PDB file of C-alpha atoms in Angstrom:
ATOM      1  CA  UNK A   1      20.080  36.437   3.561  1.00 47.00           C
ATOM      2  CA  UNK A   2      19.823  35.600  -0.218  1.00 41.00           C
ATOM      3  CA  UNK A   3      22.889  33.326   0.222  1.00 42.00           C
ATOM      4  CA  UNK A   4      20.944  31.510   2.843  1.00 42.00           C
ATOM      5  CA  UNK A   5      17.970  31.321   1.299  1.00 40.00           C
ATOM      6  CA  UNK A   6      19.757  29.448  -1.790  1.00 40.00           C
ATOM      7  CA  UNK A   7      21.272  27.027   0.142  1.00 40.00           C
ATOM      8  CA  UNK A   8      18.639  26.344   2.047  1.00 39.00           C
ATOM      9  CA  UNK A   9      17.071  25.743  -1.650  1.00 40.00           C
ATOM     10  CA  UNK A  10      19.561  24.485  -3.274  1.00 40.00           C
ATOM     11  CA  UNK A  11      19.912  21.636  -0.402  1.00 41.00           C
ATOM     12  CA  UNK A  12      16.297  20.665  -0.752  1.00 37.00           C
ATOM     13  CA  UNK A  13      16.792  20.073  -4.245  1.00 38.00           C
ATOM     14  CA  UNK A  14      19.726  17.794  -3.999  1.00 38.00           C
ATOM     15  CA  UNK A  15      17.881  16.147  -1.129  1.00 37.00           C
ATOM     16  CA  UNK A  16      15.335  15.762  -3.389  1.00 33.00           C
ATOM     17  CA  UNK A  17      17.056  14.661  -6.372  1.00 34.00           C
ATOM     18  CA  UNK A  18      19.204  11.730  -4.394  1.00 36.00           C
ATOM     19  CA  UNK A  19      15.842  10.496  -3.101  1.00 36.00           C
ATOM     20  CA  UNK A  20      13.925   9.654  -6.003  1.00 45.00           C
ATOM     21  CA  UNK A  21      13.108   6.873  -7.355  1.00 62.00           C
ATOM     22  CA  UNK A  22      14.048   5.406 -11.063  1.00 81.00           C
ATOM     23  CA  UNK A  23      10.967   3.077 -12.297  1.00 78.00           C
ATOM     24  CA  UNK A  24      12.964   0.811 -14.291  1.00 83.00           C
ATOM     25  CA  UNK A  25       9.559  -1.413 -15.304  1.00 83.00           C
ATOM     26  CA  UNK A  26      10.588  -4.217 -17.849  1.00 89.00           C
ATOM     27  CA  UNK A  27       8.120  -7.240 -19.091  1.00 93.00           C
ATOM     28  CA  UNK A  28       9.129 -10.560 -20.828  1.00 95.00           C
ATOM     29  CA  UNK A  29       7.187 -13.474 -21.857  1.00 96.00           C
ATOM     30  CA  UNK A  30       9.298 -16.745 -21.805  1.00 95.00           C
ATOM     31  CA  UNK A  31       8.644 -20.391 -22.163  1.00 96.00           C
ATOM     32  CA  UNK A  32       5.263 -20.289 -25.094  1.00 97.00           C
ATOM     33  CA  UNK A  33       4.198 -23.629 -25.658  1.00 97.00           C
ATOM     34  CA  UNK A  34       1.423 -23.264 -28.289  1.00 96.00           C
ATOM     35  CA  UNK A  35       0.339 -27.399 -28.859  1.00 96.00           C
ATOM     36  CA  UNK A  36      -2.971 -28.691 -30.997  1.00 95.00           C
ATOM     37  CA  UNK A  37      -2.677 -32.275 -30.648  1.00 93.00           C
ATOM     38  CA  UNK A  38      -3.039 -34.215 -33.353  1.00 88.00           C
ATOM     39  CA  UNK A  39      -3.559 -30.980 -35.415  1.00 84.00           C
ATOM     40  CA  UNK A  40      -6.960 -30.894 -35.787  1.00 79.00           C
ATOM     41  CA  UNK A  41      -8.654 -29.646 -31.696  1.00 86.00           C
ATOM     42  CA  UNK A  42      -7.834 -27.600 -29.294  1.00 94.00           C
ATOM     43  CA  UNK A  43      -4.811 -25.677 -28.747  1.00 96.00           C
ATOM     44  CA  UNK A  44      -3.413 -25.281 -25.540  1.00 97.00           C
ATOM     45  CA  UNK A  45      -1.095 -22.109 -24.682  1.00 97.00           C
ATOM     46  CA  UNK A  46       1.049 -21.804 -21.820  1.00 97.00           C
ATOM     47  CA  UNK A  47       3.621 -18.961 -21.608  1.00 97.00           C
ATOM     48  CA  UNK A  48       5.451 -17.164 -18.452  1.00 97.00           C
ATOM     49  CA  UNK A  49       5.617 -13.246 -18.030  1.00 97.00           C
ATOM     50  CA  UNK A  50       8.616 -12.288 -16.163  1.00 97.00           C
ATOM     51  CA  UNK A  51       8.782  -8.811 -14.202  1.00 96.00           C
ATOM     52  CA  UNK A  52      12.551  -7.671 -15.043  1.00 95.00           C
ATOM     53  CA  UNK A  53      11.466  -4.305 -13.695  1.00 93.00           C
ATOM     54  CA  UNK A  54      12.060  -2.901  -9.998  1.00 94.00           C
ATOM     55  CA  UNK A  55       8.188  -2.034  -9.413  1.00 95.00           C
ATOM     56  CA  UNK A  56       5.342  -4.455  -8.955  1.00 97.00           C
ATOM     57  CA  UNK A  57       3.282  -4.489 -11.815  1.00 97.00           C
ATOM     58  CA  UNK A  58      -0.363  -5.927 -12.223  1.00 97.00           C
ATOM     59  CA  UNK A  59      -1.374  -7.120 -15.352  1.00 98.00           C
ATOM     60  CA  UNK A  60      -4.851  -6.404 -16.712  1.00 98.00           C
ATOM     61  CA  UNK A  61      -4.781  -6.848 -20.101  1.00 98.00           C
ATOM     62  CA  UNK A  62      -4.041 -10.499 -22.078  1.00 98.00           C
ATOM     63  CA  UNK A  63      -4.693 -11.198 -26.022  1.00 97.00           C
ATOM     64  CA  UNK A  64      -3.670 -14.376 -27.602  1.00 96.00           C
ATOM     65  CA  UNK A  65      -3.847 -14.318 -31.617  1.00 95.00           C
ATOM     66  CA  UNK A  66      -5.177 -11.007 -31.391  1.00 94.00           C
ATOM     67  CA  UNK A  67      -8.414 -11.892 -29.245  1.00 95.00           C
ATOM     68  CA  UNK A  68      -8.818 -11.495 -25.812  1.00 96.00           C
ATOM     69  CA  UNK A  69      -9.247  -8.060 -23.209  1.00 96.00           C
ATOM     70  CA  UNK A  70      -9.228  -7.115 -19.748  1.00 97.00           C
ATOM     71  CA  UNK A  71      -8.348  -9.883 -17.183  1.00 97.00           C
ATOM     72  CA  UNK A  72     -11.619 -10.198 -14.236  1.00 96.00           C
ATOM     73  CA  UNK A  73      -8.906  -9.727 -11.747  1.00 96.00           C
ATOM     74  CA  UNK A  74      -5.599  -8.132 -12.467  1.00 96.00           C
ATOM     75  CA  UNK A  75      -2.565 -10.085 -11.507  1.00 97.00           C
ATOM     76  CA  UNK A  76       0.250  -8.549  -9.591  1.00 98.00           C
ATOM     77  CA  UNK A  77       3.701  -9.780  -9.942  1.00 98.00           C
ATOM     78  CA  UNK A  78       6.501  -8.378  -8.194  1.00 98.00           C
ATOM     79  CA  UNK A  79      10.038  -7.488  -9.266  1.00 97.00           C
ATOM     80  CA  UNK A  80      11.956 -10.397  -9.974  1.00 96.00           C
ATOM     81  CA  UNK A  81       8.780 -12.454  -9.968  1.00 98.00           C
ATOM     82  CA  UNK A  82       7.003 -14.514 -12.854  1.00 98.00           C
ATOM     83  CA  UNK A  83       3.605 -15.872 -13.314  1.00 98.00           C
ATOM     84  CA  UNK A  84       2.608 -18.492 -15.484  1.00 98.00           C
ATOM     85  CA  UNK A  85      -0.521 -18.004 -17.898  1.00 98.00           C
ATOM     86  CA  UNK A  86      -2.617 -20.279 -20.024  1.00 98.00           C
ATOM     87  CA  UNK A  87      -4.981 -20.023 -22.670  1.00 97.00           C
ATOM     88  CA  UNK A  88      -7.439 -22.624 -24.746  1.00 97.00           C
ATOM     89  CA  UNK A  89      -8.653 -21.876 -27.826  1.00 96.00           C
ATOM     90  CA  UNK A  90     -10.798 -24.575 -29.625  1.00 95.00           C
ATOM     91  CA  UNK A  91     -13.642 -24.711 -32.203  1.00 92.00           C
ATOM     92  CA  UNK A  92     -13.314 -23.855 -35.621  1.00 89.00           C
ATOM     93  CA  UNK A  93     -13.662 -21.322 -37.939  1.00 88.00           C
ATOM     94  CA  UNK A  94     -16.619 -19.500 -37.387  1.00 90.00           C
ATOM     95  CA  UNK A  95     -17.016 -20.325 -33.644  1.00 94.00           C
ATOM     96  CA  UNK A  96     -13.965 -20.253 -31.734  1.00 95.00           C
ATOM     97  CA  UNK A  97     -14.176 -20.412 -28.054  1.00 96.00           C
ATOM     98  CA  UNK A  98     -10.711 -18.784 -26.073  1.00 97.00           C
ATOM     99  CA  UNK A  99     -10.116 -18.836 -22.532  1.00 97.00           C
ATOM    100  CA  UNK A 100      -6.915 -16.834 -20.550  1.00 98.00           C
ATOM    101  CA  UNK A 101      -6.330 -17.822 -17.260  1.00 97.00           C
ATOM    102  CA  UNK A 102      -3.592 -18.004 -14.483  1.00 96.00           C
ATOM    103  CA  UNK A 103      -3.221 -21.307 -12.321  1.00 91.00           C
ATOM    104  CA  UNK A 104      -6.707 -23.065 -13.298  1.00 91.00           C
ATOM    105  CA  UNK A 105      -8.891 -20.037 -12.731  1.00 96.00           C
ATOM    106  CA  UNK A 106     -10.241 -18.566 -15.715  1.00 97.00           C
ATOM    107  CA  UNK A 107      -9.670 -14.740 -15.661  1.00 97.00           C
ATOM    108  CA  UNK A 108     -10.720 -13.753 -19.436  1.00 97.00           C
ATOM    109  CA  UNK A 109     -13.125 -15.410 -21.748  1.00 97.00           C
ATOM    110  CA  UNK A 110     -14.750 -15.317 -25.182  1.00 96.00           C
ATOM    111  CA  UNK A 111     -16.187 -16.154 -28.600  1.00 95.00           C
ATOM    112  CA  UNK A 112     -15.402 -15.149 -31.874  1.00 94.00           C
ATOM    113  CA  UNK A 113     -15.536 -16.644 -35.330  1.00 93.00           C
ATOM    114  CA  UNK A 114     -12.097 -15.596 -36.536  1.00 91.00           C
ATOM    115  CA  UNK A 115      -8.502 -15.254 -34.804  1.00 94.00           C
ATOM    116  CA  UNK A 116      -7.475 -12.191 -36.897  1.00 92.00           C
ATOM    117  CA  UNK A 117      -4.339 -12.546 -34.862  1.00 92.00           C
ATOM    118  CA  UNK A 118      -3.181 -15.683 -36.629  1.00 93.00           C
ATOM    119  CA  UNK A 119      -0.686 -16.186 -39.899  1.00 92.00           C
ATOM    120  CA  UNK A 120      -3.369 -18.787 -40.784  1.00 90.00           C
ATOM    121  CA  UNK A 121      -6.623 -17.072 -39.590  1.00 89.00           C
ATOM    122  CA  UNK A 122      -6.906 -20.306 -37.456  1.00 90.00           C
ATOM    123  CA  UNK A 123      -5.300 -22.354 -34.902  1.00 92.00           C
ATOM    124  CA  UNK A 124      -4.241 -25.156 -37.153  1.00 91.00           C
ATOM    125  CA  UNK A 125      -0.515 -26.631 -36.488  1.00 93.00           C
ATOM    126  CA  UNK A 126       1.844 -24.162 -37.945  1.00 94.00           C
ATOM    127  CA  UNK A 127       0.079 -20.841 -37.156  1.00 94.00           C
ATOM    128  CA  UNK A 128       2.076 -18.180 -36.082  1.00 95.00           C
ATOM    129  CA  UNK A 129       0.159 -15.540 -33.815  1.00 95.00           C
ATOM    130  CA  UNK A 130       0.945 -12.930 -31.214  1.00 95.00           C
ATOM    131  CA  UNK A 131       0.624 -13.359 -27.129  1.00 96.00           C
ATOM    132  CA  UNK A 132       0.346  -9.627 -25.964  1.00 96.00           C
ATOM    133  CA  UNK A 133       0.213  -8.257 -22.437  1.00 97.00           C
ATOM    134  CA  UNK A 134      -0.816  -5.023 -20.689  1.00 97.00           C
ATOM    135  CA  UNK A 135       0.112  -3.989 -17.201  1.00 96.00           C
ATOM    136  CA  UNK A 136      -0.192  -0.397 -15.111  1.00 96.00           C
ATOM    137  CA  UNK A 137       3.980  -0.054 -13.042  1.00 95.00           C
ATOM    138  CA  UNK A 138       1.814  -0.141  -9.570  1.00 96.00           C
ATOM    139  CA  UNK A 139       4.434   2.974  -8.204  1.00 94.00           C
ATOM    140  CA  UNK A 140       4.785   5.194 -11.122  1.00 93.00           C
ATOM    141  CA  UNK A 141       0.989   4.263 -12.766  1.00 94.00           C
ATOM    142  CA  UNK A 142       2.726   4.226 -16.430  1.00 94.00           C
ATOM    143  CA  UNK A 143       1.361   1.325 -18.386  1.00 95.00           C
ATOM    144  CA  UNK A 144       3.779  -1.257 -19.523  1.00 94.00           C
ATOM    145  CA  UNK A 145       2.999  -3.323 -23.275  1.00 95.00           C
ATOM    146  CA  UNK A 146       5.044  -6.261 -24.252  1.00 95.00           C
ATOM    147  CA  UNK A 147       4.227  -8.501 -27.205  1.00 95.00           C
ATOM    148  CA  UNK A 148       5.782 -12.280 -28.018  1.00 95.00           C
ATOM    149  CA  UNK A 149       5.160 -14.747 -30.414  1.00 95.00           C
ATOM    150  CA  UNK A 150       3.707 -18.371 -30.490  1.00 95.00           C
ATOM    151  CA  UNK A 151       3.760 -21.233 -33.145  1.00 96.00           C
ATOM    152  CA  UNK A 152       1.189 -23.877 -32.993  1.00 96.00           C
ATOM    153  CA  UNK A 153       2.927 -27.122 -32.914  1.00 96.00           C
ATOM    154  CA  UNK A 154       1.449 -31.006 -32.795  1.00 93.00           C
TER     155      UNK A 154
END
């Protein structure tokens, strides 16, 4: 009996074990464009994340030069899937105005009077900052952080 009971066990366990699942979730942004025209208005942002992973993930969370939060809508890409963001900042120091968005529709926005996120503490041409996304791995429910970076060019 005890030798059928641990195969009967043992079985169940390697059926188990063969069945599951690896969450393999991977994030990359691609493709930043950071442009102020002329140097001295807005900036314009455009930069691709790329789901490497083999779960759907839904972002929720976008900051651009270290301002920005949780998205009105999160935005699901699937594995093997990208989805191209955007972002506006413009103003000046003291009363900057920053937008985050996915294909026209506006999906984060704010004010602020600095961009601590910046190597310049603005958005001038040559500022280096930081484009950093959150996402929740839609299967597993483990959140997934990846950071890039961006140079404001004319």
């Amino acid at each position: 009996i005890l030798t059928a009971v641990s195969a009967l066990l043992l079985g169940h366990y390697v059926f188990s074990t063969m069945n599951a699942t690896q969450h393999n979730m991977s994030l990359a942004i691609t493709d930043v464009q950071a442009i102020n025209p002329g140097g001295n208005g807005a900036t314009y942002i455009s930069f691709t994340v790329v789901n490497n992973g083999n779960d759907p993930i839904n972002i929720t969370h976008i900051w651009v030069f270290a301002v920005g939060g949780q998205l009105s809508k999160g935005i699901v890409i699937q594995p093997g899937q990208a989805e191209s963001f955007y972002a506006t900042v413009s103003g000046s120091p003291g009363n900057y105005n920053v937008v985050i968005g996915v294909q026209g529709v506006p999906l984060w926005s704010g004010s602020t009077s600095s961009l601590p996120g910046s190597s310049t503490g603005t958005d001038s041409v040559g500022s280096v900052g930081e484009i950093a996304v959150t996402g929740t791995d839609l299967n597993s429910g483990t959140i997934v952080n990846i950071q890039g970076e961006l140079v404001v060019q004319d």
